[in-house]
mmCIF file of C-alpha atoms in Angstrom:
data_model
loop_
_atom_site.group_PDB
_atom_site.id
_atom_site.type_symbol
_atom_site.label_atom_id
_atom_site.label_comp_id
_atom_site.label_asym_id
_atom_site.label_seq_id
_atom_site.Cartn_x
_atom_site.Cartn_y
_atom_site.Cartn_z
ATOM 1 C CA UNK A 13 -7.061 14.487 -7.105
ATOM 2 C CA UNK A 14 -7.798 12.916 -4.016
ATOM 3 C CA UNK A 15 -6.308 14.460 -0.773
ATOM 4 C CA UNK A 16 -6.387 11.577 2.236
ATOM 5 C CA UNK A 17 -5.742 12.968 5.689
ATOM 6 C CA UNK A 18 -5.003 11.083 8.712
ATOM 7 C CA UNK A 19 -5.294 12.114 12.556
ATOM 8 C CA UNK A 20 -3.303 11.727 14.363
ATOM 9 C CA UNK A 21 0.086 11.004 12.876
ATOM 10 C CA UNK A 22 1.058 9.510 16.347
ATOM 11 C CA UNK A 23 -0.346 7.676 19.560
ATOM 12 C CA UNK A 24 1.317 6.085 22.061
ATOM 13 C CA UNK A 25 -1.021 4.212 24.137
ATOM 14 C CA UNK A 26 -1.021 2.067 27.253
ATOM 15 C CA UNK A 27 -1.985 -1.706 26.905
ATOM 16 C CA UNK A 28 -5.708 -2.326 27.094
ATOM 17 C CA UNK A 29 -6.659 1.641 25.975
ATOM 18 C CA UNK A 30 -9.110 1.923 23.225
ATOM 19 C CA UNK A 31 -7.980 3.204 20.097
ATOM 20 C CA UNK A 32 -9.360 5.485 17.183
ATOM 21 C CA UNK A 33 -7.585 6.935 14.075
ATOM 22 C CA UNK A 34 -9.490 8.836 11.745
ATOM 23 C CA UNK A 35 -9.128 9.300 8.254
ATOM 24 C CA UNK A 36 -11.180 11.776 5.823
ATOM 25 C CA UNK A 37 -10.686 12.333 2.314
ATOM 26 C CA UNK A 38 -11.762 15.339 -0.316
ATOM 27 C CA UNK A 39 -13.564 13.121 -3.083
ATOM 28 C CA UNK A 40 -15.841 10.587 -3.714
ATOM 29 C CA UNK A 41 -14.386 7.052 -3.326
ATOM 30 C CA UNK A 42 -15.933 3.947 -4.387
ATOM 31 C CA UNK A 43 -13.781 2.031 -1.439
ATOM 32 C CA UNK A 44 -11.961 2.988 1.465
ATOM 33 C CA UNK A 45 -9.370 0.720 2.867
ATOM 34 C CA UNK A 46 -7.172 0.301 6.096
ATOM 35 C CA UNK A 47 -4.047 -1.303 6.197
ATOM 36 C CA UNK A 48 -1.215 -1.811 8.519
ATOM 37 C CA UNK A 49 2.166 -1.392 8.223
ATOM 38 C CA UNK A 50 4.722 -3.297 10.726
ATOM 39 C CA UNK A 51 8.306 -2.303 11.277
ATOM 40 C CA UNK A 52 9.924 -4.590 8.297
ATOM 41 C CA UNK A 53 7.513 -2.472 6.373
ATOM 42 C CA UNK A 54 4.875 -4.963 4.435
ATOM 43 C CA UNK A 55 1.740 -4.081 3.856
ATOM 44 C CA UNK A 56 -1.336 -5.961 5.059
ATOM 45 C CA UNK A 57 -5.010 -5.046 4.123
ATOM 46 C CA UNK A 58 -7.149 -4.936 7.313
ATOM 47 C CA UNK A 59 -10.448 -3.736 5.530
ATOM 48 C CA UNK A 60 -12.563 -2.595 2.414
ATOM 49 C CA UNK A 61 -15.274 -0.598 2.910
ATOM 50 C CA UNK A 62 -17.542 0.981 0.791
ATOM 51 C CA UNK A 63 -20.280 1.738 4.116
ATOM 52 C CA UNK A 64 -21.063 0.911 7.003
ATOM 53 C CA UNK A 65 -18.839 -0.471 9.432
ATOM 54 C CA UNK A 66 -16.798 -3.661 9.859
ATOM 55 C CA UNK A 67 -15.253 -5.438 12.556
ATOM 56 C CA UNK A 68 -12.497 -8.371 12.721
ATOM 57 C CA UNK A 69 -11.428 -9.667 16.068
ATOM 58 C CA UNK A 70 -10.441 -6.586 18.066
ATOM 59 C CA UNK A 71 -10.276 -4.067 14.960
ATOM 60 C CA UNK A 72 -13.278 -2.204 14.108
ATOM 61 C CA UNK A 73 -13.520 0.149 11.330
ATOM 62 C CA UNK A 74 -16.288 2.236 10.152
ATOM 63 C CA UNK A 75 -17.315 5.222 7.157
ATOM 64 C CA UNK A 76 -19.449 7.648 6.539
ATOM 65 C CA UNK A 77 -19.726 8.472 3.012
ATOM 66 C CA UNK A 78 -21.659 11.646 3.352
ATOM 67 C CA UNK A 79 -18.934 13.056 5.522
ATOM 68 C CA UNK A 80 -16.194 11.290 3.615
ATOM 69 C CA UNK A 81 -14.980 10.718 7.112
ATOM 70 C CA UNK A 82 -13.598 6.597 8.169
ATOM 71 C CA UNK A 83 -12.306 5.383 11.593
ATOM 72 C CA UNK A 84 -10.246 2.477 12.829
ATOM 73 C CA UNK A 85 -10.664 1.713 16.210
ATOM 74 C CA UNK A 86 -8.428 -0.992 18.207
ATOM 75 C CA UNK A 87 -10.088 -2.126 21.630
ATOM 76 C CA UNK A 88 -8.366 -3.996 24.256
ATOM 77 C CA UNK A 89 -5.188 -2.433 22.739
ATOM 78 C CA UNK A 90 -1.457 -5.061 22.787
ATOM 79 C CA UNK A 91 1.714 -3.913 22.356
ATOM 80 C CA UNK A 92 1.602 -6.286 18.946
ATOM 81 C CA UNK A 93 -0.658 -3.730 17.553
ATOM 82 C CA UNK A 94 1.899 -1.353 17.200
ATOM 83 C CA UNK A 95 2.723 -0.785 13.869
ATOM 84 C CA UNK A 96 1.720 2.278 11.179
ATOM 85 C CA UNK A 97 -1.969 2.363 10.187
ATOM 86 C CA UNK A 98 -2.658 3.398 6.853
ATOM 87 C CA UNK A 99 -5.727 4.844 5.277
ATOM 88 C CA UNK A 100 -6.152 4.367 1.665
ATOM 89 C CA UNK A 101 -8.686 5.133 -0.849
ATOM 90 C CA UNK A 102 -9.990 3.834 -4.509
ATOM 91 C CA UNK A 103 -11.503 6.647 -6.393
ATOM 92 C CA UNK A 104 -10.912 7.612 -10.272
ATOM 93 C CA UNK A 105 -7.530 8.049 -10.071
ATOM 94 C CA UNK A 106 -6.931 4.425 -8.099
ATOM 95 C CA UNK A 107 -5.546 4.019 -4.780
ATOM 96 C CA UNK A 108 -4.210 7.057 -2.860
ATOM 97 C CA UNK A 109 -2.588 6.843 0.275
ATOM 98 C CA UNK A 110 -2.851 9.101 3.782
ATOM 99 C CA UNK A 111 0.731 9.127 5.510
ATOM 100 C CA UNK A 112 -0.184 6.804 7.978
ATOM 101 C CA UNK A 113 -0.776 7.030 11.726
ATOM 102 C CA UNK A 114 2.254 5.791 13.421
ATOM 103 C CA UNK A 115 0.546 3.692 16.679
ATOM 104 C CA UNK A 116 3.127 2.543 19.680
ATOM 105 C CA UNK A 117 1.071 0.496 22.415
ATOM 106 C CA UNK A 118 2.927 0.517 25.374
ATOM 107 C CA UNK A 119 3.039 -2.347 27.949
ATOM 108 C CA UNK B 16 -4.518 -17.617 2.103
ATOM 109 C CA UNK B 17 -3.213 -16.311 -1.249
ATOM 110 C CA UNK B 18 -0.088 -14.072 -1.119
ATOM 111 C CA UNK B 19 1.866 -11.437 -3.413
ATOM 112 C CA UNK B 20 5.033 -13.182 -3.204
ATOM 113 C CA UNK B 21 8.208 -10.391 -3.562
ATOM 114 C CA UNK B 22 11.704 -11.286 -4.339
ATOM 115 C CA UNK B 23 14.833 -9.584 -3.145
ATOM 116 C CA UNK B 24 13.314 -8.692 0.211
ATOM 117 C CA UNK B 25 16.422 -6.099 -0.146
ATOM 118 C CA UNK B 26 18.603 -5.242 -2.329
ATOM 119 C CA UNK B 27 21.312 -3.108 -2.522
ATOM 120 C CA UNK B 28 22.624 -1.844 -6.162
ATOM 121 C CA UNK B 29 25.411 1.170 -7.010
ATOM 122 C CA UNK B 30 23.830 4.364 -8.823
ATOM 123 C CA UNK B 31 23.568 3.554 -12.661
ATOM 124 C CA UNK B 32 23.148 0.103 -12.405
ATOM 125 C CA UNK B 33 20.061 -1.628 -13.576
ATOM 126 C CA UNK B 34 17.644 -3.472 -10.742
ATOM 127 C CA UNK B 35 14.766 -5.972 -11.528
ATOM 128 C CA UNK B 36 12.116 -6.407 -8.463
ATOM 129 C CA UNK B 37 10.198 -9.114 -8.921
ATOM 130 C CA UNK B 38 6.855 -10.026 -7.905
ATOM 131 C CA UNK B 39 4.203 -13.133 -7.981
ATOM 132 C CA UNK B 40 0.543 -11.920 -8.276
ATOM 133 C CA UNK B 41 -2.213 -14.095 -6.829
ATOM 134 C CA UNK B 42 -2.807 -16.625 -9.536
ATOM 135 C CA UNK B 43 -5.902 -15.889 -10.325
ATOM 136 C CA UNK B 44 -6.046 -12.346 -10.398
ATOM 137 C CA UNK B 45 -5.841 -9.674 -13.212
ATOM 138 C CA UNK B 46 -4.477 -6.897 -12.379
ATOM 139 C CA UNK B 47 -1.076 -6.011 -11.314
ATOM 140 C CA UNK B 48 0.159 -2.781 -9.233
ATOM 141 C CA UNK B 49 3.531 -0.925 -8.337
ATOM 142 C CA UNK B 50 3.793 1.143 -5.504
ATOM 143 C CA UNK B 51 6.886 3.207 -3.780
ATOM 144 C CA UNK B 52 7.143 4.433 -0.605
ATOM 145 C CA UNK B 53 10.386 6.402 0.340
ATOM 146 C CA UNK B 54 10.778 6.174 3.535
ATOM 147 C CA UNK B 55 8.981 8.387 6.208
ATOM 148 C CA UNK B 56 6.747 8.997 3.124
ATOM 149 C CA UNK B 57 3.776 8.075 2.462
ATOM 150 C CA UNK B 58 3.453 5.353 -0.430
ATOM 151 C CA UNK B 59 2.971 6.676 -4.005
ATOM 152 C CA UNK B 60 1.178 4.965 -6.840
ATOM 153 C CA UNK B 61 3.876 4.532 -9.925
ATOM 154 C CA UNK B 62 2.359 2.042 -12.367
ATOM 155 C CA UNK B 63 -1.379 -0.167 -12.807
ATOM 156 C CA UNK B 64 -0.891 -3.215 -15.410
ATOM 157 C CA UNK B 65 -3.779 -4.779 -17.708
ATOM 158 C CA UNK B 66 -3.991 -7.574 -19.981
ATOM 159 C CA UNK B 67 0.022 -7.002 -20.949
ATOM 160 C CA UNK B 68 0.101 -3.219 -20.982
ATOM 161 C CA UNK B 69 0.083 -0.618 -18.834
ATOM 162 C CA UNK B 70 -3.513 0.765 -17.833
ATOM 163 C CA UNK B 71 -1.952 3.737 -15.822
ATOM 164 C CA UNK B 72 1.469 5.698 -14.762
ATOM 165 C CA UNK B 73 2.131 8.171 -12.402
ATOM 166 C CA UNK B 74 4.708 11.067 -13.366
ATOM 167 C CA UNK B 75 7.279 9.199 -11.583
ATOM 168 C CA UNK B 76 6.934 6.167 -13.287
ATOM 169 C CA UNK B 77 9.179 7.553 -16.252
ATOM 170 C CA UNK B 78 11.460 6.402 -18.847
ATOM 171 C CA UNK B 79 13.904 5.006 -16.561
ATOM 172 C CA UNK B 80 11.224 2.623 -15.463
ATOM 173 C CA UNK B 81 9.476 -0.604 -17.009
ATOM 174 C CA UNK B 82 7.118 -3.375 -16.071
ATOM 175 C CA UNK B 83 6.867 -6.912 -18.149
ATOM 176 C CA UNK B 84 4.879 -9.765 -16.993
ATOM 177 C CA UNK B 85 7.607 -12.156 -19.006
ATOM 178 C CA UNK B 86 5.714 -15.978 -18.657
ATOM 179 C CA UNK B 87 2.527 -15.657 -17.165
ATOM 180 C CA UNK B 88 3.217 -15.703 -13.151
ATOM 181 C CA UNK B 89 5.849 -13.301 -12.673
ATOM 182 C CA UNK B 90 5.367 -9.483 -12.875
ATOM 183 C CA UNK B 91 8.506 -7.442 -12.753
ATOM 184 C CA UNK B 92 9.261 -3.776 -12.459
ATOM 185 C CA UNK B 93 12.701 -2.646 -13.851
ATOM 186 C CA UNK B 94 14.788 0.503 -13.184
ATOM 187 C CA UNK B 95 17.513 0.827 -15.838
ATOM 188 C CA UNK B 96 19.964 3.293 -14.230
ATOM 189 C CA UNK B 97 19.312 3.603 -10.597
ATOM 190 C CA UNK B 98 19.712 7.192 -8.638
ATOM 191 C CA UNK B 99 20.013 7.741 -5.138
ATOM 192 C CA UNK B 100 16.570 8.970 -4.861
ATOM 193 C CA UNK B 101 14.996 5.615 -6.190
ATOM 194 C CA UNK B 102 16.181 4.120 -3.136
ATOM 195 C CA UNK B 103 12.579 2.850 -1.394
ATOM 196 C CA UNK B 104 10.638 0.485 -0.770
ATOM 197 C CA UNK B 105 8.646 -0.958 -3.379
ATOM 198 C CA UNK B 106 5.478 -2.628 -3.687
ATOM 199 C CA UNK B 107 3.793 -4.902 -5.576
ATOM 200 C CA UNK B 108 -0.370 -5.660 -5.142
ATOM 201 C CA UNK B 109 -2.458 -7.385 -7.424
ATOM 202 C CA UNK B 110 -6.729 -7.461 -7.407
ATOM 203 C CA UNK B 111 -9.003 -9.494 -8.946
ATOM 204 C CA UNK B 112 -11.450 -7.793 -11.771
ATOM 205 C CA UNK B 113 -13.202 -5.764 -9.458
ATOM 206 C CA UNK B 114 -10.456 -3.721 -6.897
ATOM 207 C CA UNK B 115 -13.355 -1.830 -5.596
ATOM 208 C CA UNK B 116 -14.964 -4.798 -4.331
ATOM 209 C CA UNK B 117 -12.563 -7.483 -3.546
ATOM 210 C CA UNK B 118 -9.739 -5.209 -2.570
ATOM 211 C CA UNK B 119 -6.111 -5.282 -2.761
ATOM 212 C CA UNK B 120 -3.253 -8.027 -2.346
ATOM 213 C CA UNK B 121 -0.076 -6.898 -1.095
ATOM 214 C CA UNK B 122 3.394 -8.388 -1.004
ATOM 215 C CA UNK B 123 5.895 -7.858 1.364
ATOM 216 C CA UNK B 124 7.894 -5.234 -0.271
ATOM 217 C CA UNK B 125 11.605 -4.767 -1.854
ATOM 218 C CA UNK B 126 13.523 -2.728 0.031
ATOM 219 C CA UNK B 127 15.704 -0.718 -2.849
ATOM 220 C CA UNK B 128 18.968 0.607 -1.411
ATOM 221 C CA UNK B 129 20.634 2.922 -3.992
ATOM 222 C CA UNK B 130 23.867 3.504 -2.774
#
């Protein structure tokens, strides 16, 4: 069974700080996802990755299979970025979850 | 953009009753996904759905528990007698043949409130 790990579980940051959460997992994965988590609790798929890295607007994320090792990173951080970031992952036994990092970005 | 529609956004039901959450999959996908996620937990797996069965269960997805996809659009997850413990919030996703390359589709969530 997969074991996904998140650091850290919080951050408070100040607007415009750069951003990384980390995520590494125990087995091999055929996809690794992000997603984020707002306060009324959906769920909204940032990315899929399977390697490399990816970026959309200000959100970059990024894995290294060999490691089993993925980061998020968030630059030019906004208070509307606040909101839990989860790490997921699809191996054999589907899609396992980390905990989440909870992120406050302070103005 | 496509959405996992979820209906009640919240409900609230007294222990032993029997809840329906329902969900609307992205039309054109084929596979259909229950999730839970008690809250400051992190969100479980409970039941994967394929072709009008279930593919997969988790150990919590027990007897007490039950998905149909009734007419085609809707896929629904029933508890039959609700504990306090069931009380989460629950979520529906749904991915086209290939999860591992398209991804996941998630709806809003059902906030279950067992009272």
């Amino acid at each position: 069974k997969n074991e996904v790990e998140q650091s850290p579980q919080n951050l408070t940051a100040q607007e415009g700080e750069f951003i990384t959460i980390n995520c590494s997992y125990s087995v091999g994965i055929s996809a690794l996802h992000w997603l984020q988590q707002h306060p009324g609790g959906g769920i909204v798929s940032l990315f899929m990755l399977s390697s490399g890295k990816k970026k959309h607007g200000r959100l970059i994320a990024t894995i290294n299979i060999q490691e089993k090792h993925s980061s998020l990173h968030i630059t030019a951080s906004h208070p509307r970025d606040s909101a839990v970031y989860i790490c997921a992952v699809t191996g054999a036994d589907g899609l396992t979850f980390g905990k989440g990092t909870h992120l406050i970005i302070q103005p | 953009e496509p959405e996992v529609t979820q209906t009640p956004s919240h409900q609230v039901t007294q222990m032993g009753q029997e809840v329906i959450l329902r969900c609307v999959p992205i039309s054109n996908h084929l596979y259909f996904y229950w999730y839970r996620q008690i809250l400051g937990q992190k969100v479980e797996f409970l039941v994967s759905f394929y072709n009008n069965e279930i593919s997969e269960k988790s150990e919590i997805f027990d007897d007490q528990f039950s998905v149909e996809r009734p007419d085609g659009s809707n896929f629904t997850l029933k508890i039959r007698s609700t504990k306090l413990e069931d009380s989460a919030m629950y979520f529906c996703a749904s991915s086209s043949s290939n999860a591992a390359t398209y991804g996941y589709t998630f709806g809003s969530g059902t906030r279950l409130t067992v009272v």
